[in-house]
PDB file of C-alpha atoms in Angstrom:
ATOM      1  CA  MET A  83     132.275  98.255  95.727  1.00 54.00           C
ATOM      2  CA  GLU A  84     129.593  99.017  98.303  1.00 74.00           C
ATOM      3  CA  LEU A  85     125.988  98.267  97.373  1.00 87.00           C
ATOM      4  CA  THR A  86     124.947 101.536  99.017  1.00 90.00           C
ATOM      5  CA  VAL A  87     126.704 103.435  96.238  1.00 93.00           C
ATOM      6  CA  TRP A  88     125.085 101.204  93.629  1.00 92.00           C
ATOM      7  CA  ARG A  89     121.649 101.992  95.131  1.00 92.00           C
ATOM      8  CA  THR A  90     122.451 105.676  94.959  1.00 94.00           C
ATOM      9  CA  PHE A  91     123.392 105.397  91.292  1.00 93.00           C
ATOM     10  CA  VAL A  92     120.255 103.410  90.393  1.00 93.00           C
ATOM     11  CA  THR A  93     118.088 105.925  92.272  1.00 93.00           C
ATOM     12  CA  VAL A  94     119.669 108.867  90.420  1.00 94.00           C
ATOM     13  CA  CYS A  95     119.027 107.100  87.102  1.00 93.00           C
ATOM     14  CA  ARG A  96     115.404 106.441  88.012  1.00 92.00           C
ATOM     15  CA  LEU A  97     114.679 109.992  89.158  1.00 92.00           C
ATOM     16  CA  GLY A  98     116.939 111.799  86.692  1.00 92.00           C
ATOM     17  CA  SER A  99     118.001 114.268  89.346  1.00 93.00           C
ATOM     18  CA  LEU A 100     120.755 114.412  91.948  1.00 93.00           C
ATOM     19  CA  SER A 101     118.663 116.567  94.270  1.00 92.00           C
ATOM     20  CA  ALA A 102     115.584 114.314  93.996  1.00 93.00           C
ATOM     21  CA  ALA A 103     117.718 111.237  94.680  1.00 92.00           C
ATOM     22  CA  ALA A 104     119.324 112.973  97.673  1.00 93.00           C
ATOM     23  CA  ALA A 105     115.887 113.783  99.100  1.00 92.00           C
ATOM     24  CA  GLU A 106     114.614 110.216  98.640  1.00 92.00           C
ATOM     25  CA  LEU A 107     117.755 108.680 100.153  1.00 91.00           C
ATOM     26  CA  HIS A 108     117.992 111.259 102.968  1.00 91.00           C
ATOM     27  CA  HIS A 109     121.463 112.361 101.828  1.00 92.00           C
ATOM     28  CA  THR A 110     122.804 115.762 100.874  1.00 93.00           C
ATOM     29  CA  GLN A 111     123.169 116.484  97.177  1.00 92.00           C
ATOM     30  CA  SER A 112     126.942 116.858  97.601  1.00 93.00           C
ATOM     31  CA  ALA A 113     127.107 113.389  99.208  1.00 93.00           C
ATOM     32  CA  VAL A 114     125.233 111.895  96.245  1.00 93.00           C
ATOM     33  CA  SER A 115     127.583 113.671  93.819  1.00 93.00           C
ATOM     34  CA  ARG A 116     130.619 112.324  95.673  1.00 93.00           C
ATOM     35  CA  GLN A 117     129.253 108.767  95.574  1.00 93.00           C
ATOM     36  CA  ILE A 118     128.664 108.937  91.819  1.00 93.00           C
ATOM     37  CA  ALA A 119     132.093 110.476  91.216  1.00 93.00           C
ATOM     38  CA  GLY A 120     133.746 107.791  93.324  1.00 93.00           C
ATOM     39  CA  LEU A 121     131.935 105.068  91.419  1.00 93.00           C
ATOM     40  CA  GLU A 122     133.095 106.566  88.110  1.00 93.00           C
ATOM     41  CA  ARG A 123     136.696 106.603  89.369  1.00 93.00           C
ATOM     42  CA  GLN A 124     136.458 102.937  90.375  1.00 92.00           C
ATOM     43  CA  LEU A 125     135.049 101.912  87.001  1.00 92.00           C
ATOM     44  CA  GLY A 126     137.214 104.251  84.985  1.00 94.00           C
ATOM     45  CA  VAL A 127     134.325 105.411  82.778  1.00 94.00           C
ATOM     46  CA  PRO A 128     131.820 108.293  82.960  1.00 94.00           C
ATOM     47  CA  LEU A 129     128.414 107.067  84.127  1.00 94.00           C
ATOM     48  CA  MET A 130     126.360 110.274  84.166  1.00 93.00           C
ATOM     49  CA  GLU A 131     125.880 113.242  81.871  1.00 93.00           C
ATOM     50  CA  ARG A 132     123.953 116.445  82.470  1.00 89.00           C
ATOM     51  CA  HIS A 133     121.151 117.728  80.284  1.00 88.00           C
ATOM     52  CA  ALA A 134     118.736 120.641  80.437  1.00 83.00           C
ATOM     53  CA  ARG A 135     116.425 119.069  83.028  1.00 84.00           C
ATOM     54  CA  GLY A 136     118.786 116.996  85.139  1.00 89.00           C
ATOM     55  CA  VAL A 137     121.074 114.037  84.594  1.00 92.00           C
ATOM     56  CA  ARG A 138     120.905 110.763  82.680  1.00 93.00           C
ATOM     57  CA  PRO A 139     123.176 107.738  82.364  1.00 93.00           C
ATOM     58  CA  THR A 140     125.761 107.576  79.613  1.00 94.00           C
ATOM     59  CA  PRO A 141     125.700 104.459  77.390  1.00 93.00           C
ATOM     60  CA  ALA A 142     128.189 102.861  79.804  1.00 94.00           C
ATOM     61  CA  GLY A 143     126.071 104.058  82.723  1.00 93.00           C
ATOM     62  CA  GLU A 144     122.917 102.485  81.279  1.00 92.00           C
ATOM     63  CA  VAL A 145     124.676  99.116  80.890  1.00 92.00           C
ATOM     64  CA  PHE A 146     125.957  99.355  84.453  1.00 93.00           C
ATOM     65  CA  ARG A 147     122.480 100.387  85.730  1.00 92.00           C
ATOM     66  CA  ARG A 148     120.849  97.236  84.335  1.00 89.00           C
ATOM     67  CA  HIS A 149     123.432  94.931  85.889  1.00 89.00           C
ATOM     68  CA  ALA A 150     123.445  96.908  89.143  1.00 90.00           C
ATOM     69  CA  LEU A 151     119.650  96.620  89.414  1.00 87.00           C
ATOM     70  CA  THR A 152     119.848  92.839  88.962  1.00 83.00           C
ATOM     71  CA  THR A 153     122.554  92.605  91.634  1.00 87.00           C
ATOM     72  CA  LEU A 154     120.597  94.766  94.084  1.00 87.00           C
ATOM     73  CA  ASN A 155     117.449  92.693  93.570  1.00 81.00           C
ATOM     74  CA  GLU A 156     119.427  89.512  94.257  1.00 78.00           C
ATOM     75  CA  ALA A 157     120.932  91.099  97.378  1.00 83.00           C
ATOM     76  CA  ASP A 158     117.455  91.985  98.614  1.00 80.00           C
ATOM     77  CA  ARG A 159     116.315  88.413  97.998  1.00 72.00           C
ATOM     78  CA  ALA A 160     119.295  87.102  99.940  1.00 76.00           C
ATOM     79  CA  VAL A 161     118.426  89.290 102.922  1.00 78.00           C
ATOM     80  CA  ARG A 162     114.779  88.275 102.708  1.00 70.00           C
ATOM     81  CA  ALA A 163     115.627  84.571 102.463  1.00 67.00           C
ATOM     82  CA  ALA A 164     117.866  84.767 105.531  1.00 73.00           C
ATOM     83  CA  ARG A 165     115.156  86.496 107.548  1.00 70.00           C
ATOM     84  CA  ASP A 166     112.542  84.027 106.341  1.00 64.00           C
ATOM     85  CA  ALA A 167     114.734  81.131 107.430  1.00 61.00           C
ATOM     86  CA  HIS A 168     115.076  82.671 110.880  1.00 62.00           C
ATOM     87  CA  ASP A 169     111.524  83.936 111.416  1.00 57.00           C
ATOM     88  CA  GLY A 170     109.511  81.446 109.401  1.00 56.00           C
ATOM     89  CA  ALA A 171     108.699  81.803 105.717  1.00 51.00           C
ATOM     90  CA  PHE A 172     105.064  82.809 106.211  1.00 52.00           C
ATOM     91  CA  ASN A 173     106.135  86.055 107.889  1.00 65.00           C
ATOM     92  CA  ARG A 174     107.327  87.297 104.512  1.00 77.00           C
ATOM     93  CA  PRO A 175     104.806  89.767 102.995  1.00 87.00           C
ATOM     94  CA  LEU A 176     103.076  88.539  99.843  1.00 92.00           C
ATOM     95  CA  ALA A 177     103.249  91.117  97.024  1.00 94.00           C
ATOM     96  CA  VAL A 178     100.445  90.617  94.494  1.00 96.00           C
ATOM     97  CA  GLY A 179      99.915  92.479  91.229  1.00 96.00           C
ATOM     98  CA  ALA A 180      96.878  92.448  88.951  1.00 96.00           C
ATOM     99  CA  THR A 181      95.337  94.339  86.075  1.00 95.00           C
ATOM    100  CA  PRO A 182      92.719  96.867  87.279  1.00 93.00           C
ATOM    101  CA  SER A 183      89.706  94.696  86.423  1.00 92.00           C
ATOM    102  CA  LEU A 184      91.195  91.624  88.094  1.00 94.00           C
ATOM    103  CA  ALA A 185      92.294  93.626  91.134  1.00 94.00           C
ATOM    104  CA  THR A 186      88.664  94.624  91.594  1.00 89.00           C
ATOM    105  CA  GLY A 187      87.179  91.165  92.018  1.00 84.00           C
ATOM    106  CA  ILE A 188      89.097  87.942  91.438  1.00 91.00           C
ATOM    107  CA  VAL A 189      92.241  88.759  93.388  1.00 95.00           C
ATOM    108  CA  PRO A 190      90.602  89.989  96.631  1.00 94.00           C
ATOM    109  CA  GLU A 191      88.267  86.977  96.523  1.00 93.00           C
ATOM    110  CA  ALA A 192      91.198  84.577  96.126  1.00 95.00           C
ATOM    111  CA  VAL A 193      93.254  86.247  98.854  1.00 95.00           C
ATOM    112  CA  ARG A 194      90.305  86.024 101.228  1.00 93.00           C
ATOM    113  CA  ALA A 195      90.166  82.261 100.619  1.00 94.00           C
ATOM    114  CA  LEU A 196      93.936  82.050 101.130  1.00 93.00           C
ATOM    115  CA  LEU A 197      93.739  83.856 104.470  1.00 92.00           C
ATOM    116  CA  ARG A 198      90.952  81.546 105.645  1.00 91.00           C
ATOM    117  CA  GLU A 199      93.233  78.626 104.848  1.00 88.00           C
ATOM    118  CA  THR A 200      96.607  79.880 106.112  1.00 85.00           C
ATOM    119  CA  GLY A 201      95.690  82.437 108.750  1.00 80.00           C
ATOM    120  CA  SER A 202      97.272  85.868 108.954  1.00 79.00           C
ATOM    121  CA  VAL A 203      99.536  86.740 106.016  1.00 85.00           C
ATOM    122  CA  ARG A 204     100.711  90.249 105.312  1.00 87.00           C
ATOM    123  CA  TRP A 205      99.984  91.124 101.694  1.00 92.00           C
ATOM    124  CA  SER A 206      99.822  94.053  99.299  1.00 93.00           C
ATOM    125  CA  LEU A 207      98.099  94.632  95.960  1.00 94.00           C
ATOM    126  CA  LEU A 208      99.464  96.636  93.017  1.00 93.00           C
ATOM    127  CA  PRO A 209      97.017  97.346  90.160  1.00 93.00           C
ATOM    128  CA  ALA A 210      98.805  97.967  86.843  1.00 92.00           C
ATOM    129  CA  LEU A 211      98.706  96.929  83.195  1.00 92.00           C
ATOM    130  CA  SER A 212     100.203  93.593  82.164  1.00 94.00           C
ATOM    131  CA  PRO A 213     103.544  94.825  80.720  1.00 93.00           C
ATOM    132  CA  GLU A 214     104.377  96.710  83.919  1.00 92.00           C
ATOM    133  CA  LEU A 215     103.354  93.763  86.084  1.00 95.00           C
ATOM    134  CA  HIS A 216     105.612  91.460  84.082  1.00 95.00           C
ATOM    135  CA  HIS A 217     108.571  93.761  84.686  1.00 92.00           C
ATOM    136  CA  ARG A 218     107.720  94.047  88.391  1.00 91.00           C
ATOM    137  CA  VAL A 219     107.779  90.262  88.752  1.00 94.00           C
ATOM    138  CA  LEU A 220     111.179  90.110  87.044  1.00 91.00           C
ATOM    139  CA  ASP A 221     112.511  92.919  89.250  1.00 87.00           C
ATOM    140  CA  GLY A 222     111.465  91.051  92.397  1.00 87.00           C
ATOM    141  CA  ASP A 223     108.840  93.624  93.387  1.00 89.00           C
ATOM    142  CA  LEU A 224     105.964  91.134  93.014  1.00 94.00           C
ATOM    143  CA  ASP A 225     105.622  87.513  94.112  1.00 94.00           C
ATOM    144  CA  ILE A 226     102.705  86.847  91.778  1.00 96.00           C
ATOM    145  CA  ALA A 227     100.829  88.824  89.121  1.00 97.00           C
ATOM    146  CA  VAL A 228      97.505  88.179  87.406  1.00 97.00           C
ATOM    147  CA  VAL A 229      97.772  89.412  83.824  1.00 96.00           C
ATOM    148  CA  THR A 230      96.082  89.123  80.426  1.00 95.00           C
ATOM    149  CA  ASP A 231      97.196  88.417  76.876  1.00 94.00           C
ATOM    150  CA  ALA A 232      95.276  91.394  75.471  1.00 92.00           C
ATOM    151  CA  PRO A 233      97.353  93.337  72.931  1.00 90.00           C
ATOM    152  CA  PRO A 234     100.335  93.642  72.902  1.00 88.00           C
ATOM    153  CA  GLY A 235     100.211  90.128  74.396  1.00 89.00           C
ATOM    154  CA  LEU A 236     102.456  88.364  76.885  1.00 90.00           C
ATOM    155  CA  PRO A 237     106.144  87.731  76.212  1.00 90.00           C
ATOM    156  CA  GLN A 238     107.547  84.212  76.251  1.00 89.00           C
ATOM    157  CA  ASP A 239     109.948  84.662  79.154  1.00 91.00           C
ATOM    158  CA  PRO A 240     111.790  81.672  80.661  1.00 92.00           C
ATOM    159  CA  ARG A 241     112.365  83.618  83.883  1.00 91.00           C
ATOM    160  CA  VAL A 242     108.709  83.373  84.897  1.00 94.00           C
ATOM    161  CA  GLU A 243     106.257  80.521  85.400  1.00 94.00           C
ATOM    162  CA  ARG A 244     102.992  81.155  83.563  1.00 95.00           C
ATOM    163  CA  ARG A 245      99.671  79.477  84.357  1.00 95.00           C
ATOM    164  CA  PHE A 246      96.491  79.825  82.299  1.00 95.00           C
ATOM    165  CA  LEU A 247      93.339  80.516  84.329  1.00 93.00           C
ATOM    166  CA  GLY A 248      90.806  80.820  81.519  1.00 92.00           C
ATOM    167  CA  LEU A 249      89.222  83.050  78.898  1.00 93.00           C
ATOM    168  CA  ASP A 250      87.384  86.218  79.841  1.00 93.00           C
ATOM    169  CA  ASP A 251      84.731  87.411  77.373  1.00 94.00           C
ATOM    170  CA  MET A 252      84.552  91.175  76.968  1.00 94.00           C
ATOM    171  CA  VAL A 253      81.171  92.873  77.409  1.00 95.00           C
ATOM    172  CA  VAL A 254      79.818  96.323  76.619  1.00 96.00           C
ATOM    173  CA  ALA A 255      79.209  98.772  79.466  1.00 96.00           C
ATOM    174  CA  LEU A 256      76.136 100.979  79.084  1.00 96.00           C
ATOM    175  CA  PRO A 257      74.383 103.653  81.141  1.00 96.00           C
ATOM    176  CA  VAL A 258      71.445 102.081  82.959  1.00 95.00           C
ATOM    177  CA  ASP A 259      68.863 103.969  80.855  1.00 93.00           C
ATOM    178  CA  HIS A 260      70.323 102.859  77.515  1.00 93.00           C
ATOM    179  CA  PRO A 261      67.793 101.147  75.183  1.00 91.00           C
ATOM    180  CA  LEU A 262      69.835  97.939  75.225  1.00 90.00           C
ATOM    181  CA  ALA A 263      70.062  97.740  79.021  1.00 88.00           C
ATOM    182  CA  GLY A 264      68.801  94.348  80.161  1.00 83.00           C
ATOM    183  CA  ARG A 265      68.797  92.894  76.641  1.00 81.00           C
ATOM    184  CA  GLY A 266      71.272  90.952  74.536  1.00 74.00           C
ATOM    185  CA  PRO A 267      73.482  89.437  73.411  1.00 91.00           C
ATOM    186  CA  VAL A 268      73.846  91.971  70.596  1.00 93.00           C
ATOM    187  CA  HIS A 269      75.807  92.056  67.369  1.00 94.00           C
ATOM    188  CA  ILE A 270      78.399  94.782  67.113  1.00 94.00           C
ATOM    189  CA  HIS A 271      76.359  96.156  64.167  1.00 92.00           C
ATOM    190  CA  ALA A 272      73.740  97.282  66.683  1.00 92.00           C
ATOM    191  CA  LEU A 273      76.327  99.590  68.258  1.00 93.00           C
ATOM    192  CA  ALA A 274      77.956 100.886  65.084  1.00 86.00           C
ATOM    193  CA  ASP A 275      76.727 104.479  65.499  1.00 90.00           C
ATOM    194  CA  GLN A 276      77.627 104.776  69.181  1.00 94.00           C
ATOM    195  CA  THR A 277      80.442 106.786  70.747  1.00 95.00           C
ATOM    196  CA  TRP A 278      82.979 104.583  72.531  1.00 97.00           C
ATOM    197  CA  ALA A 279      85.362 105.442  75.355  1.00 96.00           C
ATOM    198  CA  GLU A 280      88.665 103.666  75.989  1.00 95.00           C
ATOM    199  CA  ASP A 281      91.339 103.769  78.682  1.00 93.00           C
ATOM    200  CA  ASN A 282      94.158 101.626  77.284  1.00 90.00           C
ATOM    201  CA  ASP A 283      95.555 100.475  73.951  1.00 90.00           C
ATOM    202  CA  GLY A 284      94.926  96.787  74.597  1.00 90.00           C
ATOM    203  CA  SER A 285      91.192  97.170  75.100  1.00 91.00           C
ATOM    204  CA  ALA A 286      90.971  99.553  72.142  1.00 93.00           C
ATOM    205  CA  ALA A 287      92.718  96.982  69.935  1.00 93.00           C
ATOM    206  CA  LEU A 288      90.268  94.243  70.976  1.00 93.00           C
ATOM    207  CA  LEU A 289      87.330  96.526  70.143  1.00 94.00           C
ATOM    208  CA  ARG A 290      88.693  97.541  66.746  1.00 94.00           C
ATOM    209  CA  GLN A 291      89.558  93.949  65.811  1.00 94.00           C
ATOM    210  CA  HIS A 292      86.094  92.719  66.784  1.00 94.00           C
ATOM    211  CA  ALA A 293      84.387  95.484  64.801  1.00 94.00           C
ATOM    212  CA  ALA A 294      86.619  94.941  61.762  1.00 94.00           C
ATOM    213  CA  ARG A 295      85.770  91.223  61.680  1.00 93.00           C
ATOM    214  CA  ALA A 296      82.095  92.218  61.503  1.00 93.00           C
ATOM    215  CA  GLY A 297      82.743  94.730  58.725  1.00 93.00           C
ATOM    216  CA  VAL A 298      81.981  97.813  60.820  1.00 93.00           C
ATOM    217  CA  SER A 299      84.069 100.360  62.689  1.00 91.00           C
ATOM    218  CA  ALA A 300      83.970 101.494  66.318  1.00 92.00           C
ATOM    219  CA  ARG A 301      84.295 105.242  66.835  1.00 92.00           C
ATOM    220  CA  ILE A 302      86.547 105.754  69.877  1.00 94.00           C
ATOM    221  CA  ASP A 303      86.060 109.472  70.435  1.00 94.00           C
ATOM    222  CA  LEU A 304      86.764 109.625  74.178  1.00 95.00           C
ATOM    223  CA  VAL A 305      89.857 108.511  76.052  1.00 94.00           C
ATOM    224  CA  ALA A 306      89.932 108.072  79.833  1.00 94.00           C
ATOM    225  CA  ALA A 307      92.975 107.972  82.069  1.00 90.00           C
ATOM    226  CA  ASP A 308      91.934 104.713  83.728  1.00 91.00           C
ATOM    227  CA  LEU A 309      89.132 102.186  84.127  1.00 92.00           C
ATOM    228  CA  PRO A 310      87.141 104.209  86.715  1.00 93.00           C
ATOM    229  CA  GLY A 311      87.326 107.203  84.386  1.00 94.00           C
ATOM    230  CA  LYS A 312      86.029 105.142  81.484  1.00 95.00           C
ATOM    231  CA  LEU A 313      83.114 103.888  83.573  1.00 96.00           C
ATOM    232  CA  ALA A 314      82.338 107.455  84.659  1.00 96.00           C
ATOM    233  CA  LEU A 315      81.999 108.449  81.000  1.00 96.00           C
ATOM    234  CA  VAL A 316      79.595 105.544  80.520  1.00 96.00           C
ATOM    235  CA  ALA A 317      77.553 106.309  83.648  1.00 96.00           C
ATOM    236  CA  THR A 318      77.022 109.929  82.595  1.00 96.00           C
ATOM    237  CA  GLY A 319      75.877 108.954  79.109  1.00 95.00           C
ATOM    238  CA  HIS A 320      78.814 110.266  77.124  1.00 96.00           C
ATOM    239  CA  ALA A 321      79.801 106.902  75.670  1.00 96.00           C
ATOM    240  CA  ILE A 322      79.643 103.143  75.846  1.00 96.00           C
ATOM    241  CA  ALA A 323      82.726 101.009  76.468  1.00 96.00           C
ATOM    242  CA  LEU A 324      84.213  97.564  76.061  1.00 96.00           C
ATOM    243  CA  ILE A 325      85.114  96.154  79.483  1.00 95.00           C
ATOM    244  CA  PRO A 326      86.244  92.781  80.878  1.00 94.00           C
ATOM    245  CA  GLY A 327      83.474  90.367  81.748  1.00 93.00           C
ATOM    246  CA  VAL A 328      85.061  89.655  85.137  1.00 92.00           C
ATOM    247  CA  LEU A 329      84.273  93.250  86.095  1.00 90.00           C
ATOM    248  CA  THR A 330      80.503  92.814  85.755  1.00 89.00           C
ATOM    249  CA  ARG A 331      79.816  91.922  89.392  1.00 85.00           C
ATOM    250  CA  ALA A 332      81.849  94.877  90.682  1.00 86.00           C
ATOM    251  CA  LEU A 333      80.297  97.634  88.548  1.00 90.00           C
ATOM    252  CA  ARG A 334      78.957 100.870  89.972  1.00 90.00           C
ATOM    253  CA  THR A 335      75.158 100.951  90.202  1.00 93.00           C
ATOM    254  CA  ASP A 336      74.650 103.495  87.403  1.00 95.00           C
ATOM    255  CA  VAL A 337      76.343 101.252  84.825  1.00 96.00           C
ATOM    256  CA  THR A 338      75.047  98.016  83.317  1.00 95.00           C
ATOM    257  CA  THR A 339      76.334  95.651  80.628  1.00 94.00           C
ATOM    258  CA  VAL A 340      75.193  93.817  77.535  1.00 94.00           C
ATOM    259  CA  ASP A 341      76.857  90.736  76.069  1.00 93.00           C
ATOM    260  CA  LEU A 342      78.171  90.636  72.510  1.00 94.00           C
ATOM    261  CA  VAL A 343      77.571  87.911  69.960  1.00 94.00           C
ATOM    262  CA  ASP A 344      80.878  86.080  69.423  1.00 93.00           C
ATOM    263  CA  PRO A 345      82.620  88.464  71.842  1.00 94.00           C
ATOM    264  CA  PRO A 346      86.314  89.281  71.850  1.00 94.00           C
ATOM    265  CA  ALA A 347      88.068  87.448  74.657  1.00 93.00           C
ATOM    266  CA  ARG A 348      91.360  87.705  76.484  1.00 93.00           C
ATOM    267  CA  GLY A 349      93.286  84.981  78.251  1.00 94.00           C
ATOM    268  CA  ILE A 350      93.866  85.365  81.997  1.00 95.00           C
ATOM    269  CA  TYR A 351      97.197  84.125  83.355  1.00 96.00           C
ATOM    270  CA  THR A 352      99.240  84.162  86.518  1.00 96.00           C
ATOM    271  CA  ILE A 353     102.969  84.748  86.376  1.00 96.00           C
ATOM    272  CA  THR A 354     105.391  83.962  89.182  1.00 96.00           C
ATOM    273  CA  PRO A 355     109.197  84.102  89.331  1.00 93.00           C
ATOM    274  CA  ARG A 356     110.923  80.752  88.853  1.00 89.00           C
ATOM    275  CA  ARG A 357     113.455  81.681  91.539  1.00 83.00           C
ATOM    276  CA  ASP A 358     112.674  82.257  95.212  1.00 81.00           C
ATOM    277  CA  PRO A 359     108.885  81.696  95.034  1.00 87.00           C
ATOM    278  CA  HIS A 360     106.809  82.891  97.966  1.00 90.00           C
ATOM    279  CA  PRO A 361     105.443  79.927  99.979  1.00 89.00           C
ATOM    280  CA  CYS A 362     101.910  81.323  99.634  1.00 91.00           C
ATOM    281  CA  ALA A 363     102.126  81.685  95.842  1.00 93.00           C
ATOM    282  CA  ALA A 364     101.195  78.070  95.057  1.00 92.00           C
ATOM    283  CA  PRO A 365      98.034  77.952  97.221  1.00 94.00           C
ATOM    284  CA  LEU A 366      97.023  81.409  95.961  1.00 95.00           C
ATOM    285  CA  LEU A 367      97.241  80.107  92.378  1.00 94.00           C
ATOM    286  CA  ASP A 368      94.641  77.461  93.204  1.00 94.00           C
ATOM    287  CA  HIS A 369      92.348  80.009  94.853  1.00 95.00           C
ATOM    288  CA  LEU A 370      92.699  82.341  91.864  1.00 95.00           C
ATOM    289  CA  ALA A 371      91.609  79.534  89.535  1.00 93.00           C
ATOM    290  CA  THR A 372      88.570  78.844  91.726  1.00 92.00           C
ATOM    291  CA  ALA A 373      87.702  82.544  91.985  1.00 91.00           C
ATOM    292  CA  PHE A 374      87.933  82.989  88.217  1.00 91.00           C
ATOM    293  CA  VAL A 375      85.493  80.159  87.571  1.00 87.00           C
ATOM    294  CA  SER A 376      83.032  81.496  90.159  1.00 82.00           C
ATOM    295  CA  ILE A 377      83.121  85.148  89.136  1.00 75.00           C
ATOM    296  CA  ARG A 378      82.747  84.873  85.359  1.00 63.00           C
ATOM    297  CA  PRO A 379      79.333  86.171  84.278  1.00 48.00           C
ATOM    298  CA  ALA A 380      76.885  83.619  82.995  1.00 42.00           C
ATOM    299  CA  ALA A 381      76.140  83.736  79.273  1.00 36.00           C
ATOM    300  CA  ALA A 382      73.049  85.731  78.378  1.00 34.00           C
ATOM    301  CA  GLN A 383      69.994  83.676  77.435  1.00 33.00           C
ATOM    302  CA  ALA A 384      68.142  86.281  75.360  1.00 36.00           C
ATOM    303  CA  ALA A 385      68.007  86.061  71.573  1.00 38.00           C
ATOM    304  CA  PRO A 386      70.695  88.032  69.742  1.00 40.00           C
ATOM    305  CA  LEU A 387      69.840  91.543  68.590  1.00 42.00           C
ATOM    306  CA  SER A 388      71.137  93.145  65.399  1.00 41.00           C
ATOM    307  CA  GLY A 389      70.948  96.499  63.655  1.00 42.00           C
ATOM    308  CA  PRO A 390      71.794  99.970  64.972  1.00 42.00           C
ATOM    309  CA  VAL A 391      70.190 101.136  68.196  1.00 40.00           C
ATOM    310  CA  ARG A 392      70.323 104.833  69.087  1.00 37.00           C
ATOM    311  CA  ALA A 393      70.926 105.856  72.666  1.00 36.00           C
ATOM    312  CA  ALA A 394      68.155 107.421  74.715  1.00 35.00           C
ATOM    313  CA  GLY A 395      68.201 111.099  75.512  1.00 34.00           C
ATOM    314  CA  PRO A 396      69.267 114.151  73.502  1.00 31.00           C
ATOM    315  CA  ASP A 397      71.951 113.182  70.988  1.00 33.00           C
ATOM    316  CA  ARG A 398      73.630 110.782  73.484  1.00 30.00           C
ATOM    317  CA  SER A 399      75.345 108.702  70.809  1.00 31.00           C
ATOM    318  CA  ARG A 400      77.276 111.793  69.701  1.00 29.00           C
ATOM    319  CA  ALA A 401      78.043 113.105  73.183  1.00 30.00           C
TER     320      ALA A 401
END
């Protein structure tokens, strides 16, 4: 069987459309159909079925897709390893993934230190949430990912090497004219009547767990599509938000933070594939550890505050 046909099949499964796969692969739709039909004849089982909005794999097709994807990833690694051996390993691009908050500060800082040490290295950065980054490492799309154990947590996967960088205390993002701006740390009770914004389930779970331990609830009335959207809601006074402490130094100028008493924290980890590691992955791990230590915000020195504090401006806490 030719791997080209396997790639066609995997692409059709991913896109759910023969025409979309043909466009991406620069084939005609009839050529894609012929490849899939030929593959089905070779295997002796139907691999695709039509539905109202396109095509999808049959149960046999889904099993074949998973194995085909593994084989194609290994083939790509084989090609890459051969080229690395011929051209020199450091010519291989370094693919880095990180959660949005870590992609904003720690990772660029660590890569800068790596480039000072090794010279020119081609690299790319993919921001995504931890579950997606884990899958991308397994699929061979990423050489290293910086992830967190925020809910739903990190799987115990023997196919990846995991390294703990440290704990990151969460902080509360506020508009700069909020009454608590420049004060703290505060008890969650002081924020019990505020409107909160969230952008992902993991952060929302940390907030709810922290509030529940204190015997209060956090009213998450606004949901943003991503971290910049959540910070925009904070900057314009519509809400406050729980954000990673590592993000503090990279905040927009119309947003500030306040520390929490006994804050919720998340563990920061790197994950790398156990097979075919990039030669720059090991030194980057060391630079990531150094960057994490240097970028964590210092603990607030002010006395803790307690009790509800209402936001400034007209009815801001209910906005």
